[in-house]
Short mmCIF file of C-alpha atoms in Angstrom, two decimals:
data_model
loop_
_atom_site.label_atom_id
_atom_site.label_comp_id
_atom_site.label_asym_id
_atom_site.label_seq_id
_atom_site.Cartn_x
_atom_site.Cartn_y
_atom_site.Cartn_z
CA UNK S 1 161.29 147.53 84.38
CA UNK S 2 159.28 149.73 82.03
CA UNK S 3 159.96 153.37 81.31
CA UNK S 4 157.39 155.95 82.52
CA UNK S 5 154.25 156.10 80.49
CA UNK S 6 154.95 158.12 77.30
CA UNK S 7 158.67 158.61 77.99
CA UNK S 8 159.93 157.00 74.66
CA UNK S 9 157.13 158.36 72.55
CA UNK S 10 157.90 162.00 73.70
CA UNK S 11 161.61 161.60 73.42
CA UNK S 12 161.64 160.19 70.02
CA UNK S 13 159.75 162.95 68.35
CA UNK S 14 161.29 166.00 70.20
CA UNK S 15 163.88 168.14 68.51
CA UNK S 16 166.39 169.97 70.78
CA UNK S 17 168.37 173.24 70.12
CA UNK S 18 171.60 171.69 71.52
CA UNK S 19 172.98 169.02 73.76
CA UNK S 20 172.44 171.11 76.87
CA UNK S 21 168.66 171.37 76.28
CA UNK S 22 168.52 167.56 75.45
CA UNK S 23 170.45 166.81 78.73
CA UNK S 24 168.06 168.82 80.73
CA UNK S 25 165.07 167.09 79.19
CA UNK S 26 166.60 163.64 79.85
CA UNK S 27 167.29 164.68 83.48
CA UNK S 28 163.83 165.85 83.91
CA UNK S 29 162.42 162.51 82.60
CA UNK S 30 164.77 160.59 84.91
CA UNK S 31 163.32 162.31 87.99
CA UNK S 32 160.40 159.83 87.87
CA UNK S 33 162.95 157.08 88.83
CA UNK S 34 164.03 158.91 91.98
CA UNK S 35 163.92 157.12 95.18
CA UNK S 36 163.26 153.62 93.51
CA UNK S 37 165.09 150.76 95.06
CA UNK S 38 165.03 148.66 91.79
CA UNK S 39 166.62 151.30 89.59
CA UNK S 40 170.23 152.54 89.18
CA UNK S 41 170.85 155.54 86.90
CA UNK S 42 174.37 156.23 85.79
CA UNK S 43 175.33 159.79 84.59
#
């Protein structure tokens, strides 16, 4: 399983104001895994 194209590159260079903003960004990125039978995301 590979992450969506560019996910790690964008995440590694971005600075967030706080944990809430970071959490929202991660949640947005994880949406690309929605409805996949081969992925389980724990939160």
